[in-house]
Short mmCIF file of C-alpha atoms in Angstrom, two decimals:
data_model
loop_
_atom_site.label_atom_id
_atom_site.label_comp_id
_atom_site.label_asym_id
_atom_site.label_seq_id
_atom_site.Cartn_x
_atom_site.Cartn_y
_atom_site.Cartn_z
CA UNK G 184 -5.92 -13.56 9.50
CA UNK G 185 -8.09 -11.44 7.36
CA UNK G 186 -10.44 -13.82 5.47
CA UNK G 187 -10.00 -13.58 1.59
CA UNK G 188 -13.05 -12.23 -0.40
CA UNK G 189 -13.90 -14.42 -3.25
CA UNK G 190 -12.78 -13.08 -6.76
CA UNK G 191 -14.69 -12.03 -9.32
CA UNK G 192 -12.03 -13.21 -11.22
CA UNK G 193 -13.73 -16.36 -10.65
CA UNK G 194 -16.28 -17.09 -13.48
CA UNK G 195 -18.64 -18.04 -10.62
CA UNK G 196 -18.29 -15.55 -8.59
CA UNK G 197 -19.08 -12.99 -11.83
CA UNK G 198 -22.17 -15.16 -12.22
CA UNK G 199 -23.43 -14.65 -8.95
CA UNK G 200 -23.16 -11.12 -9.18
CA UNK G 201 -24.17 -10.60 -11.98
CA UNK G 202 -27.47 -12.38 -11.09
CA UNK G 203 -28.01 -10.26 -8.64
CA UNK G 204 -27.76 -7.14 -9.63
CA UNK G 205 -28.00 -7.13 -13.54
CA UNK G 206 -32.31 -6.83 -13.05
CA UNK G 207 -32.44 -3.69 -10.73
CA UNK G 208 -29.89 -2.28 -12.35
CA UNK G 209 -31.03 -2.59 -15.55
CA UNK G 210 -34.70 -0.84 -14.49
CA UNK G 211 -32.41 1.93 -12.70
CA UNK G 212 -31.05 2.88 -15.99
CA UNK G 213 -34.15 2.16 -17.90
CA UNK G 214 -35.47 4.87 -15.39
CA UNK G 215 -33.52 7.68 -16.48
CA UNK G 216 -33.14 6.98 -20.05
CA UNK G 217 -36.73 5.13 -20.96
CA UNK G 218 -35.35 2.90 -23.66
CA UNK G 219 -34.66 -0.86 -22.45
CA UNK G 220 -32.54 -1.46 -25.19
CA UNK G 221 -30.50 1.36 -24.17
CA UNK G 222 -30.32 0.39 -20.53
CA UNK G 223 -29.37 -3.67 -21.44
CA UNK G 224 -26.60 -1.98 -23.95
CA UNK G 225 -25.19 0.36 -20.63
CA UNK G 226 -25.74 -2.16 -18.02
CA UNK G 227 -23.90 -4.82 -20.50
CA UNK G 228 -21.23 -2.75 -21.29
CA UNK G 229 -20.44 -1.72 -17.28
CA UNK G 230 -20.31 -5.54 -16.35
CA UNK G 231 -18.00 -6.19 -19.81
CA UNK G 232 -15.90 -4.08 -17.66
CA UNK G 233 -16.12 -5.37 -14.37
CA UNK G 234 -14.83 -8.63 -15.82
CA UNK G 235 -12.00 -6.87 -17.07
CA UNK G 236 -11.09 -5.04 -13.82
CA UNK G 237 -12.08 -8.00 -11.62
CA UNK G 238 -8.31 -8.01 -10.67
CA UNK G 239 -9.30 -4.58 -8.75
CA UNK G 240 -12.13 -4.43 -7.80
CA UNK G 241 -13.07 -6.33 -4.96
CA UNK G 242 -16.08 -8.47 -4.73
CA UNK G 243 -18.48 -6.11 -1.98
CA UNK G 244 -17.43 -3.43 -3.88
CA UNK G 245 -18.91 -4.81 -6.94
CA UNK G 246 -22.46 -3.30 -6.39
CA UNK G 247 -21.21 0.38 -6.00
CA UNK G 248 -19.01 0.24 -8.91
CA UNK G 249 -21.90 -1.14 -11.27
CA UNK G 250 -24.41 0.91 -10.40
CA UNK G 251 -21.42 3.81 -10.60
CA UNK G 252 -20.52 2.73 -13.95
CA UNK G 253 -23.76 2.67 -15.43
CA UNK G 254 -24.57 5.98 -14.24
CA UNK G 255 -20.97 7.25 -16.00
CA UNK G 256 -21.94 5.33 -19.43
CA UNK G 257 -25.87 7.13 -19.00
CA UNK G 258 -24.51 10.39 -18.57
CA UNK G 259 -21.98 9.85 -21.46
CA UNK G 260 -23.78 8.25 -23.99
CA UNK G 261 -27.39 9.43 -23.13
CA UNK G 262 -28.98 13.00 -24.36
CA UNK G 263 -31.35 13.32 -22.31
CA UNK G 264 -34.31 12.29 -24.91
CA UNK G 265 -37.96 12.18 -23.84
CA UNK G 266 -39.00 9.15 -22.37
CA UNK G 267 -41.61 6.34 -23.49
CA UNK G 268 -42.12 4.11 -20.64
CA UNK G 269 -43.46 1.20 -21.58
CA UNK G 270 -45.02 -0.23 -18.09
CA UNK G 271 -47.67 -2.71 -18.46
CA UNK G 272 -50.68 -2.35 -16.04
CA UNK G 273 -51.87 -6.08 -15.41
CA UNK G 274 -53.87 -5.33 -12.14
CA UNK G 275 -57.20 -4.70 -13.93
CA UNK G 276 -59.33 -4.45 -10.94
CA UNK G 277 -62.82 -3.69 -12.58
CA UNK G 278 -63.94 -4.80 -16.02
CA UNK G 279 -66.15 -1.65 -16.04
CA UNK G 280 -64.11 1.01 -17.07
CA UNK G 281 -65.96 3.28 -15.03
CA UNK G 282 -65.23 4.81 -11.83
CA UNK G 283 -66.38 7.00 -9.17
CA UNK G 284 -62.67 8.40 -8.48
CA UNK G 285 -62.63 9.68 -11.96
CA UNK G 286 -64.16 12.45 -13.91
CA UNK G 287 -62.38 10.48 -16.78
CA UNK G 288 -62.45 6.53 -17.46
CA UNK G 289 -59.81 4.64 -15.94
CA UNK G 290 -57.50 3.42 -18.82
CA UNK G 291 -57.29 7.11 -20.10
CA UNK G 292 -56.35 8.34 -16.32
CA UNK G 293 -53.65 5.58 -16.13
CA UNK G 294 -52.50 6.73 -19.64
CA UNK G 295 -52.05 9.96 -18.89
CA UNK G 296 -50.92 9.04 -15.54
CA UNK G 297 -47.48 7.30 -17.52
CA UNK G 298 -47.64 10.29 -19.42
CA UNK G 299 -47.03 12.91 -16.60
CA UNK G 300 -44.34 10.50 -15.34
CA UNK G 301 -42.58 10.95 -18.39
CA UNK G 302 -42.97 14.60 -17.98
CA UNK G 303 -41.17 14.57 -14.78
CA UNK G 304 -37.21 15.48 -14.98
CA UNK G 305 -34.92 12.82 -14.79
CA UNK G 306 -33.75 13.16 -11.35
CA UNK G 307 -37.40 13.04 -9.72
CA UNK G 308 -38.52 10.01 -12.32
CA UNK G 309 -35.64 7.69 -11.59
CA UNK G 310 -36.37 8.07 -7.48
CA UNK G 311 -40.33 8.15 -7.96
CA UNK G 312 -40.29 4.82 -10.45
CA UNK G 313 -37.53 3.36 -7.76
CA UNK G 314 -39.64 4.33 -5.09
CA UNK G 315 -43.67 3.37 -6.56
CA UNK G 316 -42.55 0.51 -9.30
CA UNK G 317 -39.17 -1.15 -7.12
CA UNK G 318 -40.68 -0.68 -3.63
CA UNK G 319 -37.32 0.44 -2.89
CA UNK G 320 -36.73 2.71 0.42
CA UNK G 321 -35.55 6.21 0.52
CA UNK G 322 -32.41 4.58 1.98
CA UNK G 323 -31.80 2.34 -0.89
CA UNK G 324 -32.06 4.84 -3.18
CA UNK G 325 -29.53 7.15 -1.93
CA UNK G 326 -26.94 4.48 -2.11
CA UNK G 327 -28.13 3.46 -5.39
CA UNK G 328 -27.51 7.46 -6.68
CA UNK G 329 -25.34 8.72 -4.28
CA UNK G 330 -27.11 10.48 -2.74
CA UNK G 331 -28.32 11.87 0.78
CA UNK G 332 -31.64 10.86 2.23
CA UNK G 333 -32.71 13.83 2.58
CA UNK G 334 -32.32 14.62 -1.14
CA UNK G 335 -34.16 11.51 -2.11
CA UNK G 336 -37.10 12.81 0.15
CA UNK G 337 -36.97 16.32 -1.48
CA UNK G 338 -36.79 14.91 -5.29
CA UNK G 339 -39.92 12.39 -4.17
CA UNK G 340 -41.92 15.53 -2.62
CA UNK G 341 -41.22 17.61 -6.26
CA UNK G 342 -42.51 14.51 -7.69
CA UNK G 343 -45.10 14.01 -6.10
CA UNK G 344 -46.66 17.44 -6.49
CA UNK G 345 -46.02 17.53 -10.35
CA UNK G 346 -48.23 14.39 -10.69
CA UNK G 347 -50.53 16.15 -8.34
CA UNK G 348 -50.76 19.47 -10.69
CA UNK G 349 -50.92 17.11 -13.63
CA UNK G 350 -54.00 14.91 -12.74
CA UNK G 351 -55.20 16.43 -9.77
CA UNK G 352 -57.99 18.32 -12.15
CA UNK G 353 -59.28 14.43 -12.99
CA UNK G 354 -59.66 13.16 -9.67
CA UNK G 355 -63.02 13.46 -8.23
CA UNK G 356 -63.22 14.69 -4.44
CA UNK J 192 -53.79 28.34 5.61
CA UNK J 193 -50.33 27.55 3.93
CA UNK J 194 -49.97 23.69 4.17
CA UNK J 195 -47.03 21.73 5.10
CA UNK J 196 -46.95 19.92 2.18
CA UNK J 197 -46.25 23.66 0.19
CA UNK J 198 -43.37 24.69 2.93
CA UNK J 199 -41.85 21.39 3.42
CA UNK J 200 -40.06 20.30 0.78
CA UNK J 201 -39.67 16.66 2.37
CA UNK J 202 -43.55 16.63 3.79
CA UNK J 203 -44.86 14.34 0.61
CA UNK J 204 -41.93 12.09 0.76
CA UNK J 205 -42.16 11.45 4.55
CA UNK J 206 -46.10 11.19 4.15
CA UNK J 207 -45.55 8.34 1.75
CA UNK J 208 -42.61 6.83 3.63
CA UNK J 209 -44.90 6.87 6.64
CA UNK J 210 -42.57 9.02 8.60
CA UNK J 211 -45.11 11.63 9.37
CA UNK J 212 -46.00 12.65 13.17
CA UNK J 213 -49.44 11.62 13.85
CA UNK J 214 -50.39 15.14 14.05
CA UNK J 215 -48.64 16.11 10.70
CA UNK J 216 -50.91 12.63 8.97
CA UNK J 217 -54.21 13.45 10.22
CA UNK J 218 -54.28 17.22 9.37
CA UNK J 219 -53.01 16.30 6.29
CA UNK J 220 -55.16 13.97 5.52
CA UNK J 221 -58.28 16.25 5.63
CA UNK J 222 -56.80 17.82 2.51
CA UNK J 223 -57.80 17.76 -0.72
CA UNK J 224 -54.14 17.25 -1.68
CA UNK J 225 -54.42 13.96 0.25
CA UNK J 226 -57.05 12.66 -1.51
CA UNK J 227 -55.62 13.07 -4.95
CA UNK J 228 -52.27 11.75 -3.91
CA UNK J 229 -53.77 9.01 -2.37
CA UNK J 230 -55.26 7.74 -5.71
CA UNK J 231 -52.12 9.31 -7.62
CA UNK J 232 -49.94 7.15 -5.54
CA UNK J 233 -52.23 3.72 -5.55
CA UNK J 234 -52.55 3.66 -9.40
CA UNK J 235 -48.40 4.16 -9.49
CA UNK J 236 -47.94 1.27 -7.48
CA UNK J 237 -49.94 -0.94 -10.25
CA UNK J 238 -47.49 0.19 -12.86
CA UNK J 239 -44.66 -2.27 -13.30
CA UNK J 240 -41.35 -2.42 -14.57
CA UNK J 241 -39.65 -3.74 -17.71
CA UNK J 242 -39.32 -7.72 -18.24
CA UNK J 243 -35.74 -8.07 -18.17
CA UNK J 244 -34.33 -11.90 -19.15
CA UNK J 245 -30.91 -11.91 -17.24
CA UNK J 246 -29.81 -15.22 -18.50
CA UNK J 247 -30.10 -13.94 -21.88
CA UNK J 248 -28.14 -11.19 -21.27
CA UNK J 249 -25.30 -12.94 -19.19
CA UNK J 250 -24.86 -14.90 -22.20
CA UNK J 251 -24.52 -11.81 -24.33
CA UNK J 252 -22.10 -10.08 -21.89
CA UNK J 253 -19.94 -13.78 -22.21
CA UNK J 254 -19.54 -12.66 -25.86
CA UNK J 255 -18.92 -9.38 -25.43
CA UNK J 256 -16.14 -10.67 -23.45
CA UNK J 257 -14.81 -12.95 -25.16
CA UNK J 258 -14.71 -10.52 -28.84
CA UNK J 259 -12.64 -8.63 -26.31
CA UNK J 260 -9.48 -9.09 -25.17
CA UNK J 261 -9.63 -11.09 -22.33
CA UNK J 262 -8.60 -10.19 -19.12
CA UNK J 263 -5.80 -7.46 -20.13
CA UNK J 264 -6.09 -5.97 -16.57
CA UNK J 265 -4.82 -9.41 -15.12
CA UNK J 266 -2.24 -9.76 -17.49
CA UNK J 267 -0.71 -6.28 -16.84
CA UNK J 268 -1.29 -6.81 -13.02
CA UNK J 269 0.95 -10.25 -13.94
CA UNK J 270 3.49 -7.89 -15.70
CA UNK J 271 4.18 -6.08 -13.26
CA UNK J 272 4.19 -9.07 -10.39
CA UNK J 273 6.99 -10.91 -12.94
CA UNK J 274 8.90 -7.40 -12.68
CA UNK J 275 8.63 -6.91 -9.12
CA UNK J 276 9.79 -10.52 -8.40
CA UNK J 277 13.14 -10.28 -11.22
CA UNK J 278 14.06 -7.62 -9.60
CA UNK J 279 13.43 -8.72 -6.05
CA UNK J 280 15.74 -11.69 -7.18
CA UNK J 281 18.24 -9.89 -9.18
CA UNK J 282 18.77 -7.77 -6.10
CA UNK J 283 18.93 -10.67 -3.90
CA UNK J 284 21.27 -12.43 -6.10
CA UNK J 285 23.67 -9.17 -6.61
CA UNK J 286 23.65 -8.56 -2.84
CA UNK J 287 23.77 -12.32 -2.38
CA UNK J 288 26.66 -13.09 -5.02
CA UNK J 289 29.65 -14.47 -3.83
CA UNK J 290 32.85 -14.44 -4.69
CA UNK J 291 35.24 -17.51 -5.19
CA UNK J 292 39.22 -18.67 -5.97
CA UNK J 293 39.98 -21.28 -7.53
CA UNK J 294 43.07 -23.35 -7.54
CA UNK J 295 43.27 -25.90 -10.13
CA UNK J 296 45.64 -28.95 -10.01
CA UNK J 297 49.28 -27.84 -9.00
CA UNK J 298 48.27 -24.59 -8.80
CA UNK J 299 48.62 -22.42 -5.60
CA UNK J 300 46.55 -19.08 -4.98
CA UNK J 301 47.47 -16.37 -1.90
CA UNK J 302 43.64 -14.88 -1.49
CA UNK J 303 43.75 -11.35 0.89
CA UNK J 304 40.52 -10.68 2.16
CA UNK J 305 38.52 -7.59 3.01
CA UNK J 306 39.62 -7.58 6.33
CA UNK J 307 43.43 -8.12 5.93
CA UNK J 308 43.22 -11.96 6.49
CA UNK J 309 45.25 -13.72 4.29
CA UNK J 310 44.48 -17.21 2.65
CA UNK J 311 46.70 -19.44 0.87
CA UNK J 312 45.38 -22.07 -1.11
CA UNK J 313 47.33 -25.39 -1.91
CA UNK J 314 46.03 -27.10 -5.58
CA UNK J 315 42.74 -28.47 -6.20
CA UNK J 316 40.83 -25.75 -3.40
CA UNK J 317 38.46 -23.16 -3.82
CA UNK J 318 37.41 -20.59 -1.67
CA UNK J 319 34.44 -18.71 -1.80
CA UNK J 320 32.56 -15.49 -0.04
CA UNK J 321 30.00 -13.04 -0.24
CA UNK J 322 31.02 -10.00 -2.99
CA UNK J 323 29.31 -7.47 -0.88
CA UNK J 324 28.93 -6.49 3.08
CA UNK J 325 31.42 -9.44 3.60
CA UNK J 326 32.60 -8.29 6.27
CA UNK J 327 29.30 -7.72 8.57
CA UNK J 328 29.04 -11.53 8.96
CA UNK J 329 32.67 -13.22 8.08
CA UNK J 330 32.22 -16.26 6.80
CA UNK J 331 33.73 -18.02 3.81
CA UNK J 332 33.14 -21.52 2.19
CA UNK J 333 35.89 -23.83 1.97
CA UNK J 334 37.16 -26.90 -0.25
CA UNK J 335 40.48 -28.39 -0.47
CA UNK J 336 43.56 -27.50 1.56
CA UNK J 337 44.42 -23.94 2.47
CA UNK J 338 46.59 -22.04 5.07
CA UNK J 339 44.75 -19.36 7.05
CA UNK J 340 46.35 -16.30 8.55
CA UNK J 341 43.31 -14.50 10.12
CA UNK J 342 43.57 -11.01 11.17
CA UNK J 343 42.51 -10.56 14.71
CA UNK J 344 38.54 -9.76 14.83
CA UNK J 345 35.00 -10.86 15.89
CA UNK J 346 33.05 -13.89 14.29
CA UNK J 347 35.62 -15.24 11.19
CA UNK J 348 34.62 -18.58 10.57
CA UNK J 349 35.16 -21.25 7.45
CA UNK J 350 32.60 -23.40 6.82
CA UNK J 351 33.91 -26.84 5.34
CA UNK J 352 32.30 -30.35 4.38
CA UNK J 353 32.85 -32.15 7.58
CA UNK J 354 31.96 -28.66 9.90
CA UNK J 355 33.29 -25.29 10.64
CA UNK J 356 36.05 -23.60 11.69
CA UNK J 357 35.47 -20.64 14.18
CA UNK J 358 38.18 -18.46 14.33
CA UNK J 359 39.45 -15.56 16.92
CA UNK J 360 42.98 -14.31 15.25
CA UNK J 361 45.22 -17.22 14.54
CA UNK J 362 46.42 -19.03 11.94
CA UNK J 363 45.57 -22.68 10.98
CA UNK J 364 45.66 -24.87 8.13
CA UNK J 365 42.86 -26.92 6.73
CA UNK J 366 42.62 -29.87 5.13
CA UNK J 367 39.23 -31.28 3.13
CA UNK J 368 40.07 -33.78 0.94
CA UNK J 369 39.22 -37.39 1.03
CA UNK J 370 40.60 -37.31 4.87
CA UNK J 371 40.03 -33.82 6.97
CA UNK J 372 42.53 -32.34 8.52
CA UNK J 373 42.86 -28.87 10.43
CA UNK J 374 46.18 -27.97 12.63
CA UNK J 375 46.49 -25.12 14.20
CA UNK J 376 49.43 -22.75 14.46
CA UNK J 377 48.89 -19.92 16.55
CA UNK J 378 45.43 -19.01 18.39
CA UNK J 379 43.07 -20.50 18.90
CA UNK J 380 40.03 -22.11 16.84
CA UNK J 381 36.75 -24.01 17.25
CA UNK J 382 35.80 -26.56 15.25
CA UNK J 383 32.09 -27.59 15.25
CA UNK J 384 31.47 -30.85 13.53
CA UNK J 385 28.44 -30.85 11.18
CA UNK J 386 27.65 -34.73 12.35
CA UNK J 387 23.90 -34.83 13.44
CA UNK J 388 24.82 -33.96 17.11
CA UNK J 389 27.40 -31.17 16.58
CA UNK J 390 30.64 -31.77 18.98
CA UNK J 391 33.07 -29.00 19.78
CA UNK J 392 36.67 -28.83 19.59
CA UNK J 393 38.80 -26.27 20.85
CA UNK J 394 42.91 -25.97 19.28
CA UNK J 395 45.56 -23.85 20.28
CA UNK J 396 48.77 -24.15 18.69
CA UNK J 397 50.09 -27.16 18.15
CA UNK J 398 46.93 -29.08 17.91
CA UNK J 399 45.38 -30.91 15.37
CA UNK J 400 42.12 -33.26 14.19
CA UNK J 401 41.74 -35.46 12.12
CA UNK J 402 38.61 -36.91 10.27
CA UNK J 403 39.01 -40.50 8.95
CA UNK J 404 35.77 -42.56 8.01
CA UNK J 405 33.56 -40.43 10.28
CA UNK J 406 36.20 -40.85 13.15
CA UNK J 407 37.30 -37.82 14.85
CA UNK J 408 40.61 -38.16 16.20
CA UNK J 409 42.89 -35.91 18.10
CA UNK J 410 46.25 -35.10 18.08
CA UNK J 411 49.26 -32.72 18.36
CA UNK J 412 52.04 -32.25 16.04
CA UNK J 413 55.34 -29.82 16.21
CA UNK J 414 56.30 -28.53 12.37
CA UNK J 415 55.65 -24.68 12.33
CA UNK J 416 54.12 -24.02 9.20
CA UNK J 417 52.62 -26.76 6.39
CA UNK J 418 55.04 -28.68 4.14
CA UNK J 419 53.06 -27.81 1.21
CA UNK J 420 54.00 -23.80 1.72
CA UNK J 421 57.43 -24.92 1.09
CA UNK J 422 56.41 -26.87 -2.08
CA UNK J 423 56.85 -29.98 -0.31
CA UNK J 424 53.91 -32.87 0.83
CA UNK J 425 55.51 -34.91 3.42
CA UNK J 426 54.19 -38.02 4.71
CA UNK J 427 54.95 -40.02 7.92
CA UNK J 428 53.56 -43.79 8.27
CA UNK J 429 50.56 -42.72 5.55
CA UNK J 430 48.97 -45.24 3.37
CA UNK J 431 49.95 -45.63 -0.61
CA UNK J 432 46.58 -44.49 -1.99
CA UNK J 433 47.19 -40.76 0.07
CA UNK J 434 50.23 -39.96 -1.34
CA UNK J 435 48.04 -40.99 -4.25
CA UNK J 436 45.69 -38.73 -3.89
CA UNK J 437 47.78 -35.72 -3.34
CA UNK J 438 49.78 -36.33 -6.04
CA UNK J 439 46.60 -35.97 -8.35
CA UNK J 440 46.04 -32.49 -6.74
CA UNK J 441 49.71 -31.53 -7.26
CA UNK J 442 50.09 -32.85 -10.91
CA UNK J 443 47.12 -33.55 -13.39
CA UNK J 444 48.02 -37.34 -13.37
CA UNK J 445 45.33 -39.89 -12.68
CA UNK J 446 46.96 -43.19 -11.74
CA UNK J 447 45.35 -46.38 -13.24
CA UNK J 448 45.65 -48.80 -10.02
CA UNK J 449 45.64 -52.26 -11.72
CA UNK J 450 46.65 -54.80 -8.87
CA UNK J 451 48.73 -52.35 -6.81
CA UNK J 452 48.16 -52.61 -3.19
CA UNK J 453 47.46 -49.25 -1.96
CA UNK J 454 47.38 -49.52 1.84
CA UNK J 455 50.99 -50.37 1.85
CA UNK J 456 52.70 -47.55 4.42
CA UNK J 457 54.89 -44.70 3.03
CA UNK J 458 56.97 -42.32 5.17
CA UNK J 459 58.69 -39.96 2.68
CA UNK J 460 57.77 -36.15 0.58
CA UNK J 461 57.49 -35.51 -3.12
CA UNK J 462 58.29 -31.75 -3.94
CA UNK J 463 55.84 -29.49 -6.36
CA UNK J 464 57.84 -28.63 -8.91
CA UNK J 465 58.78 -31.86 -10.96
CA UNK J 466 56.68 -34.90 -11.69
CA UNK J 467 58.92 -37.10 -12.53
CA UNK J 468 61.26 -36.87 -9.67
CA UNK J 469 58.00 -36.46 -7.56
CA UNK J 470 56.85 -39.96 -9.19
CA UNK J 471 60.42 -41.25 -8.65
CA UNK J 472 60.95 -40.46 -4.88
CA UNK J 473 57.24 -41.90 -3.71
CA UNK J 474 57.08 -44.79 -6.16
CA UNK J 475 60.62 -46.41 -6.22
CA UNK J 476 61.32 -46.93 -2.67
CA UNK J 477 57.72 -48.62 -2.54
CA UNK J 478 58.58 -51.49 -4.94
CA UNK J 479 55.64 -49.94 -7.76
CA UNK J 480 57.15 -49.61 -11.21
CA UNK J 481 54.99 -46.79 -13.33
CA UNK J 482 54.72 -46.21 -16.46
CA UNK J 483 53.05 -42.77 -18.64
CA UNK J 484 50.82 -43.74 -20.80
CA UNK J 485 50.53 -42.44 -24.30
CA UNK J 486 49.10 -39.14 -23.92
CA UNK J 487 50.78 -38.33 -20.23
CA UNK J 488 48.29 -38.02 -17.84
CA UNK J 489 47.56 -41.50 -17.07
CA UNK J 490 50.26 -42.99 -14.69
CA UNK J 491 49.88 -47.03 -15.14
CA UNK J 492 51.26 -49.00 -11.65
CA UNK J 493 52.27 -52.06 -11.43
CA UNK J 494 54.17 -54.08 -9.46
#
């Protein structure tokens, strides 16, 4: 016999998944649309839904239709506004705001570091921020968008050298 | 020189996933590219995420659900199980329904069936069937006392309280009262007791069980068709409270016993079509004065 999956149905099954997944989603969405409120609202609304479908949807497909969902409601609701990320930088490594990398100071590199990642198009931010800020692998973002490896690589690479043409000029060699 | 990192539009990604030949790394990392990536890359690694609270917003999702209506998928998926299952049963019962005859007291029914057999049922019986593909498995319930002509064919059988009947083209009568009986009159039939270990009885014509108290007993017997077909229950050396009984199916009488002793032995017949000569012809030659009470139906004994 088959074994049964559990239900999601199951108010602790629900819990469990939604646990797991409601953090890294939320930052996925966050990602692309660079208001948290926003993102909590979407991510919210897509497991409101879950719940209702949990009849349907079994439990390992739960991940792909969240992250599925969310990316429907984005698309829908979202026009594509500028984004203000709002990432905190608490590694301060030197107190001196000096350094020999920079032909700037530090805190204005990193600010206009955030700033050329909010420059970048949607499609290359959400894989360099999953990449950089989730540690997450090439791999992992594919199945997260839907995408092919090999896409991932070539969004990370267009990423990579926009940053580079931003603040390449401040960088001292 | 035109760099990899220009012409390969996965070079960067595969330099930071650390999927880069040796060769590919170390040229490349003599670039000036390199260097600025390098530092590009290490101060995007200190950023960090949003704070996200996820028990706050599991309780905020349990809201959300509950201003909702709850569960409607479920319900619908329960809608349509209910449907499914009434008419899973409805179909069952339709193919399923039988169909049954009656007799009530004094009455007498002739019942043909599907496949030309022909059933005659004495008062008080009831016969019943399935309504529908009958005649792929032939079997019919039976109650009471009935006369069966079967047409000649595979598998007939009549199931009855004390066992069944199994039937290759004959003709029979059966009798499932208080007392079984089942004589048969041309043919042959099996009769498979439904006791806890099933015995097997095989009558041709002429033959005849009987069930009393659990006892099967066995025995012949020469008349050619029932007296009942001819209106007429006869009785030979049979106890009072038989001719009793079949006088109750016959006529919608219920006797009211008092001190009467009923095992006292009649030999005698009562006919059909008249109570009171019926009454007269089993009572009076057995000493037991009767007497109708007010409304009819109630037959007081006495001695």
């Amino acid at each position: 016999m088959i074994e049964k999956e559990p239900s999601i149905c199951e108010e602790e099954n629900y819990n469990q998944l939604f646990r797991k997944y409601y953090e890294s989603v939320t930052k996925y969405i966050y990602y692309k649309c660079g208001s948290l409120e926003q993102a909590e609202d979407i991510v919210q609304n897509a497991f409101v839904k879950l719940w209702q479908l949990c009849a349907t949807i079994s439990f390992s497909k739960a991940k792909s239709y969240i992250y599925k969902a969310c990316n429907n409601l984005f698309l829908n609701e979202v026009k594509h506004q500028k984004v203000v990320l709002k990432h905190q930088q608490t590694v301060v490594k030197k107190t001196n705001n000096e350094s020999p990398e920079f032909l700037i100071e530090v805190d204005e590199f990193r600010s206009k570091l955030k700033n050329a990642i909010n420059q970048l198009s949607v499609k290359e931010r959400e894989v360099f921020l999953l990449s950089r800020v989730e540690q997450k692998t090439y791999k992992e973002i594919a199945e997260i968008t839907g995408l092919t490896v090999k896409a991932i690589e070539r969004r990370m690479s267009k990423a990579l050298r926009e940053l580079r043409d931003a603040l390449g000029g401040e960088i001292r060699i | 020189m035109v760099e990899n990192y220009d012409t390969d539009d996965t070079f960067l990604a595969r330099w930071l996933g650390g999927t880069l030949s040796e060769e590919e790394r170390l040229s490349f990392e003599k670039t000036d590219v390199y260097k600025q990536l390098r530092i590009i890359n290490r101060e995007s690694q200190l950023l960090e995420g949003p704070i996200i609270d996820v028990d706050a917003a599991l309780k905020i999702v349990k809201q959300k659900i509950n201003t909702k209506k709850q569960k409607p998928k479920v319900i619908r998926l329960w809608y349509a199980v209910t449907a499914a299952a009434i008419i899973i049963v409805s179909l069952s019962m339709f193919l399923n329904a039988s169909k049954t005859y009656t007799t009530g007291i004094g009455e007498k029914m002739s019942v043909t069936l599907e496949d030309g057999s022909v059933i005659d049922l004495n008062a008080n019986s009831s016969l019943s069937h399935k309504r529908f593909f009958w005649t792929a498995n032939k079997e019919v319930n039976f109650t009471g006392e009935g006369y069966f002509t079967i047409t000649k064919s595979k598998g007939f059988s009549v199931n009855t309280s004390k066992g069944k009947v199994e039937v290759l083209g004959t003709v029979f009568n059966i009798k499932d009262r208080t007392h079984f009986e089942l004589k048969c009159y041309e043919g042959k039939i099996n009769f498979v007791s439904n006791k806890t270990s099933p015995d097997s009885y095989i009558l041709t014509k002429g033959m005849q069980i009987k069930i009393e108290d659990k006892e099967i007993k066995e025995d012949t017997f020469v008349e050619q068709r029932p007296d009942w077909k001819t209106g007429v229950s006869k009785f030979v050396e049979q106890p009072l409270s038989k001719v009793l009984e079949e006088l109750t199916h016959i006529y919608p009488i219920t006797f009211q016993m008092n001190t009467i002793d009923a095992n006292r032995i009649f030999t005698g017949s009562f006919k059909h079509n008249n109570l009171n000569d019926a009454l007269q012809t089993t009572l009076t030659p057995m000493g037991v004065t009767y007497q109708k009470a007010s409304n009819g139906n109630v037959i007081i004994l006495s001695e």
